[in-house]
Amino acid sequence: MPEPLPDQGAARVPYACTVTVSELADVGPLFRRLTTIPEATVTRQHARPEDDELGGAEVLQLLVPSAAVLSLVIRTLPAFIRSRRSSVTVTITRGDRSVTVDGTNLPDPEEVLEITQRLIGDD
């Protein structure tokens, strides 16, 4: 079950996701791209290192008000990944569900709805 999110005025944001990027240099460009999506709130945060890692990573926290906005976020990933010079992997996690997109499995428009449903589950 997703954690309740703080009220933002009269509207509540029902979907909170964490977005990780395989290359640290690509976090900023993805952050800037996602902040252009209307109704999506994106913040950058430092993640704690895992037990076997030396340094922390940077992740994006994504708050969206609806499945439609989450679908729009997912639709932006293929163009972002194609625009990068190196191979980049983007993972969106919501609760115990996650979806990873990279250069080998870029979603087409029909798959975007399936990916969104996988992240949202039975909410």
PDB file of C-alpha atoms in Angstrom:
ATOM      1  CA  MET A   1       0.000   0.000   0.000  1.00  0.00           C
ATOM      2  CA  PRO A   2       1.485   3.398  -0.895  1.00  0.00           C
ATOM      3  CA  GLU A   3       2.314   5.795   1.881  1.00  0.00           C
ATOM      4  CA  PRO A   4      -0.020   8.772   2.264  1.00  0.00           C
ATOM      5  CA  LEU A   5       1.426  11.923   0.787  1.00  0.00           C
ATOM      6  CA  PRO A   6       1.319  15.381   2.279  1.00  0.00           C
ATOM      7  CA  ASP A   7      -1.503  17.688   1.268  1.00  0.00           C
ATOM      8  CA  GLN A   8      -0.528  20.272  -1.301  1.00  0.00           C
ATOM      9  CA  GLY A   9      -3.272  22.790  -0.818  1.00  0.00           C
ATOM     10  CA  ALA A  10      -6.629  21.303  -1.769  1.00  0.00           C
ATOM     11  CA  ALA A  11      -5.141  18.690  -4.103  1.00  0.00           C
ATOM     12  CA  ARG A  12      -3.627  15.409  -2.957  1.00  0.00           C
ATOM     13  CA  VAL A  13      -0.857  13.717  -4.898  1.00  0.00           C
ATOM     14  CA  PRO A  14      -1.632  10.004  -5.026  1.00  0.00           C
ATOM     15  CA  TYR A  15       1.429   8.613  -6.843  1.00  0.00           C
ATOM     16  CA  ALA A  16       4.947   8.950  -5.451  1.00  0.00           C
ATOM     17  CA  CYS A  17       7.819   7.356  -7.343  1.00  0.00           C
ATOM     18  CA  THR A  18      11.585   7.265  -7.129  1.00  0.00           C
ATOM     19  CA  VAL A  19      13.483   7.644 -10.394  1.00  0.00           C
ATOM     20  CA  THR A  20      17.063   6.396 -10.583  1.00  0.00           C
ATOM     21  CA  VAL A  21      19.447   6.888 -13.473  1.00  0.00           C
ATOM     22  CA  SER A  22      22.411   4.608 -14.129  1.00  0.00           C
ATOM     23  CA  GLU A  23      24.787   7.465 -14.947  1.00  0.00           C
ATOM     24  CA  LEU A  24      25.195  10.256 -12.382  1.00  0.00           C
ATOM     25  CA  ALA A  25      25.832  12.773 -15.188  1.00  0.00           C
ATOM     26  CA  ASP A  26      22.356  12.050 -16.602  1.00  0.00           C
ATOM     27  CA  VAL A  27      20.431  12.887 -13.413  1.00  0.00           C
ATOM     28  CA  GLY A  28      20.462  16.641 -14.076  1.00  0.00           C
ATOM     29  CA  PRO A  29      19.301  16.425 -17.707  1.00  0.00           C
ATOM     30  CA  LEU A  30      16.479  14.017 -16.779  1.00  0.00           C
ATOM     31  CA  PHE A  31      15.493  16.267 -13.875  1.00  0.00           C
ATOM     32  CA  ARG A  32      15.249  19.267 -16.224  1.00  0.00           C
ATOM     33  CA  ARG A  33      13.206  17.265 -18.737  1.00  0.00           C
ATOM     34  CA  LEU A  34      10.758  15.953 -16.138  1.00  0.00           C
ATOM     35  CA  THR A  35      10.225  19.393 -14.585  1.00  0.00           C
ATOM     36  CA  THR A  36       8.686  20.524 -17.885  1.00  0.00           C
ATOM     37  CA  ILE A  37       5.802  18.070 -17.486  1.00  0.00           C
ATOM     38  CA  PRO A  38       2.719  19.901 -16.226  1.00  0.00           C
ATOM     39  CA  GLU A  39       1.442  18.705 -12.830  1.00  0.00           C
ATOM     40  CA  ALA A  40       4.547  16.591 -12.134  1.00  0.00           C
ATOM     41  CA  THR A  41       6.624  17.613  -9.129  1.00  0.00           C
ATOM     42  CA  VAL A  42      10.240  16.484  -9.305  1.00  0.00           C
ATOM     43  CA  THR A  43      12.921  16.948  -6.656  1.00  0.00           C
ATOM     44  CA  ARG A  44      16.536  15.806  -6.520  1.00  0.00           C
ATOM     45  CA  GLN A  45      17.717  13.919  -3.443  1.00  0.00           C
ATOM     46  CA  HIS A  46      20.891  12.216  -2.360  1.00  0.00           C
ATOM     47  CA  ALA A  47      20.387   8.527  -1.683  1.00  0.00           C
ATOM     48  CA  ARG A  48      22.254   6.692   1.022  1.00  0.00           C
ATOM     49  CA  PRO A  49      24.877   4.230  -0.204  1.00  0.00           C
ATOM     50  CA  GLU A  50      24.113   0.541   0.045  1.00  0.00           C
ATOM     51  CA  ASP A  51      26.141  -1.477   2.555  1.00  0.00           C
ATOM     52  CA  ASP A  52      28.676  -2.559  -0.076  1.00  0.00           C
ATOM     53  CA  GLU A  53      28.983   0.869  -1.776  1.00  0.00           C
ATOM     54  CA  LEU A  54      31.361   3.709  -0.958  1.00  0.00           C
ATOM     55  CA  GLY A  55      29.392   6.762  -2.055  1.00  0.00           C
ATOM     56  CA  GLY A  56      25.805   7.804  -2.334  1.00  0.00           C
ATOM     57  CA  ALA A  57      23.823   8.360  -5.484  1.00  0.00           C
ATOM     58  CA  GLU A  58      21.386  10.997  -6.554  1.00  0.00           C
ATOM     59  CA  VAL A  59      17.754  10.075  -7.184  1.00  0.00           C
ATOM     60  CA  LEU A  60      14.702  11.950  -8.367  1.00  0.00           C
ATOM     61  CA  GLN A  61      11.522  11.968  -6.309  1.00  0.00           C
ATOM     62  CA  LEU A  62       8.484  12.192  -8.550  1.00  0.00           C
ATOM     63  CA  LEU A  63       4.990  13.155  -7.375  1.00  0.00           C
ATOM     64  CA  VAL A  64       2.172  12.946  -9.920  1.00  0.00           C
ATOM     65  CA  PRO A  65      -1.565  13.495  -9.423  1.00  0.00           C
ATOM     66  CA  SER A  66      -2.807  10.823 -11.820  1.00  0.00           C
ATOM     67  CA  ALA A  67      -2.013   7.796 -13.939  1.00  0.00           C
ATOM     68  CA  ALA A  68      -2.243  10.053 -17.007  1.00  0.00           C
ATOM     69  CA  VAL A  69       0.627  12.231 -15.774  1.00  0.00           C
ATOM     70  CA  LEU A  70       2.649   9.141 -14.839  1.00  0.00           C
ATOM     71  CA  SER A  71       2.085   7.842 -18.391  1.00  0.00           C
ATOM     72  CA  LEU A  72       3.355  11.141 -19.755  1.00  0.00           C
ATOM     73  CA  VAL A  73       6.513  10.785 -17.657  1.00  0.00           C
ATOM     74  CA  ILE A  74       7.061   7.273 -19.027  1.00  0.00           C
ATOM     75  CA  ARG A  75       6.493   8.519 -22.592  1.00  0.00           C
ATOM     76  CA  THR A  76       9.373  10.979 -22.205  1.00  0.00           C
ATOM     77  CA  LEU A  77      11.906   8.270 -21.362  1.00  0.00           C
ATOM     78  CA  PRO A  78      12.595   6.875 -24.878  1.00  0.00           C
ATOM     79  CA  ALA A  79      13.490  10.320 -26.275  1.00  0.00           C
ATOM     80  CA  PHE A  80      15.651  11.040 -23.220  1.00  0.00           C
ATOM     81  CA  ILE A  81      17.495   7.720 -23.487  1.00  0.00           C
ATOM     82  CA  ARG A  82      18.051   8.145 -27.237  1.00  0.00           C
ATOM     83  CA  SER A  83      19.484  11.640 -26.613  1.00  0.00           C
ATOM     84  CA  ARG A  84      22.242  10.386 -24.314  1.00  0.00           C
ATOM     85  CA  ARG A  85      25.698   9.547 -25.678  1.00  0.00           C
ATOM     86  CA  SER A  86      26.242   6.630 -23.347  1.00  0.00           C
ATOM     87  CA  SER A  87      24.017   3.727 -22.549  1.00  0.00           C
ATOM     88  CA  VAL A  88      21.671   4.901 -19.829  1.00  0.00           C
ATOM     89  CA  THR A  89      19.134   3.012 -17.744  1.00  0.00           C
ATOM     90  CA  VAL A  90      16.206   4.679 -15.984  1.00  0.00           C
ATOM     91  CA  THR A  91      14.283   2.878 -13.242  1.00  0.00           C
ATOM     92  CA  ILE A  92      10.980   4.114 -11.832  1.00  0.00           C
ATOM     93  CA  THR A  93      10.018   2.588  -8.492  1.00  0.00           C
ATOM     94  CA  ARG A  94       6.724   2.917  -6.657  1.00  0.00           C
ATOM     95  CA  GLY A  95       6.476   0.949  -3.453  1.00  0.00           C
ATOM     96  CA  ASP A  96       7.597  -2.590  -4.202  1.00  0.00           C
ATOM     97  CA  ARG A  97       7.051  -2.239  -7.963  1.00  0.00           C
ATOM     98  CA  SER A  98       9.633  -1.010 -10.429  1.00  0.00           C
ATOM     99  CA  VAL A  99      10.092  -0.684 -14.163  1.00  0.00           C
ATOM    100  CA  THR A 100      13.461  -0.290 -15.876  1.00  0.00           C
ATOM    101  CA  VAL A 101      13.834   1.275 -19.309  1.00  0.00           C
ATOM    102  CA  ASP A 102      17.043   1.279 -21.325  1.00  0.00           C
ATOM    103  CA  GLY A 103      18.129   1.348 -24.962  1.00  0.00           C
ATOM    104  CA  THR A 104      17.095  -2.273 -25.479  1.00  0.00           C
ATOM    105  CA  ASN A 105      13.494  -2.059 -24.236  1.00  0.00           C
ATOM    106  CA  LEU A 106      12.203   1.400 -25.135  1.00  0.00           C
ATOM    107  CA  PRO A 107       8.421   1.365 -24.778  1.00  0.00           C
ATOM    108  CA  ASP A 108       6.191   2.146 -27.710  1.00  0.00           C
ATOM    109  CA  PRO A 109       2.937   4.057 -27.088  1.00  0.00           C
ATOM    110  CA  GLU A 110       0.916   0.876 -26.475  1.00  0.00           C
ATOM    111  CA  GLU A 111       3.386  -0.355 -23.861  1.00  0.00           C
ATOM    112  CA  VAL A 112       3.263   2.907 -21.903  1.00  0.00           C
ATOM    113  CA  LEU A 113      -0.198   2.084 -20.533  1.00  0.00           C
ATOM    114  CA  GLU A 114       0.939  -1.398 -19.529  1.00  0.00           C
ATOM    115  CA  ILE A 115       4.006  -0.002 -17.759  1.00  0.00           C
ATOM    116  CA  THR A 116       1.871   2.590 -15.981  1.00  0.00           C
ATOM    117  CA  GLN A 117      -0.560  -0.095 -14.817  1.00  0.00           C
ATOM    118  CA  ARG A 118       2.326  -2.208 -13.559  1.00  0.00           C
ATOM    119  CA  LEU A 119       3.535   0.700 -11.407  1.00  0.00           C
ATOM    120  CA  ILE A 120       0.078   1.662 -10.167  1.00  0.00           C
ATOM    121  CA  GLY A 121      -1.139  -1.866  -9.487  1.00  0.00           C
ATOM    122  CA  ASP A 122      -4.586  -2.312  -7.993  1.00  0.00           C
ATOM    123  CA  ASP A 123      -4.915   1.192  -6.489  1.00  0.00           C
TER     124      ASP A 123
END
